[in-house]
Amino acid sequence: MKCEWCEAEGAKEKACTVYWELPDGTRAIEITNTPGVYCSLCGMEYQTEKTIEELEDQLMLIDTKRLKHTIEFDVLMSQPRLLKKNYFKF
């Protein structure tokens, strides 16, 4: 896999812990076991655009007031949605 930061080959998939601000800006939450990428050459740990988009869409579509401070990625993604899709994305 090619690193998106330094463009070197050898980046690997890794489960990461990320901190994400809720769409309403009231607080941030910790999301564990989030799919990510780690490059041992440059030391960057990051999420792909696909994962970022999935996270942001899910947070827009669920009742975030029910979320605790820490949640596992798969549990977050399985939360019931209030809308079927993000109608604000053009």
PDB file of C-alpha atoms in Angstrom, residues 36-73:
ATOM      1  CA  GLY A  36      -6.604   3.458   9.408  1.00  0.00           C
ATOM      2  CA  VAL A  37      -3.253   3.370   7.691  1.00  0.00           C
ATOM      3  CA  TYR A  38       0.200   3.510   9.264  1.00  0.00           C
ATOM      4  CA  CYS A  39       3.433   4.282   7.421  1.00  0.00           C
ATOM      5  CA  SER A  40       6.554   3.173   9.273  1.00  0.00           C
ATOM      6  CA  LEU A  41       8.747   5.278   6.971  1.00  0.00           C
ATOM      7  CA  CYS A  42       7.263   8.707   7.762  1.00  0.00           C
ATOM      8  CA  GLY A  43       5.407   7.737  10.948  1.00  0.00           C
ATOM      9  CA  MET A  44       2.006   9.012   9.799  1.00  0.00           C
ATOM     10  CA  GLU A  45      -1.150   7.342  11.031  1.00  0.00           C
ATOM     11  CA  TYR A  46      -4.276   8.434   9.164  1.00  0.00           C
ATOM     12  CA  GLN A  47      -7.708   7.489   7.879  1.00  0.00           C
ATOM     13  CA  THR A  48      -8.547   7.144   4.207  1.00  0.00           C
ATOM     14  CA  GLU A  49     -10.992   9.565   2.604  1.00  0.00           C
ATOM     15  CA  LYS A  50     -13.520   6.708   2.419  1.00  0.00           C
ATOM     16  CA  THR A  51     -13.354   6.111   6.178  1.00  0.00           C
ATOM     17  CA  ILE A  52     -13.568   9.846   6.909  1.00  0.00           C
ATOM     18  CA  GLU A  53     -16.636  10.170   4.693  1.00  0.00           C
ATOM     19  CA  GLU A  54     -18.306   7.147   6.335  1.00  0.00           C
ATOM     20  CA  LEU A  55     -17.657   8.578   9.820  1.00  0.00           C
ATOM     21  CA  GLU A  56     -18.881  12.063   8.989  1.00  0.00           C
ATOM     22  CA  ASP A  57     -22.013  10.776   7.254  1.00  0.00           C
ATOM     23  CA  GLN A  58     -22.865   8.486  10.166  1.00  0.00           C
ATOM     24  CA  LEU A  59     -22.401  11.275  12.709  1.00  0.00           C
ATOM     25  CA  MET A  60     -24.733  13.504  10.669  1.00  0.00           C
ATOM     26  CA  LEU A  61     -27.419  10.834  10.539  1.00  0.00           C
ATOM     27  CA  ILE A  62     -27.620   9.521  14.108  1.00  0.00           C
ATOM     28  CA  ASP A  63     -28.718  10.925  17.458  1.00  0.00           C
ATOM     29  CA  THR A  64     -25.282  11.978  18.739  1.00  0.00           C
ATOM     30  CA  LYS A  65     -26.694  13.020  22.125  1.00  0.00           C
ATOM     31  CA  ARG A  66     -26.873   9.307  23.001  1.00  0.00           C
ATOM     32  CA  LEU A  67     -23.175   8.695  22.337  1.00  0.00           C
ATOM     33  CA  LYS A  68     -20.821   8.213  25.241  1.00  0.00           C
ATOM     34  CA  HIS A  69     -17.377   9.829  25.318  1.00  0.00           C
ATOM     35  CA  THR A  70     -15.760   6.669  23.891  1.00  0.00           C
ATOM     36  CA  ILE A  71     -17.227   4.307  21.302  1.00  0.00           C
ATOM     37  CA  GLU A  72     -15.881   1.552  19.075  1.00  0.00           C
ATOM     38  CA  PHE A  73     -16.001   2.210  15.319  1.00  0.00           C
TER      39      PHE A  73
END
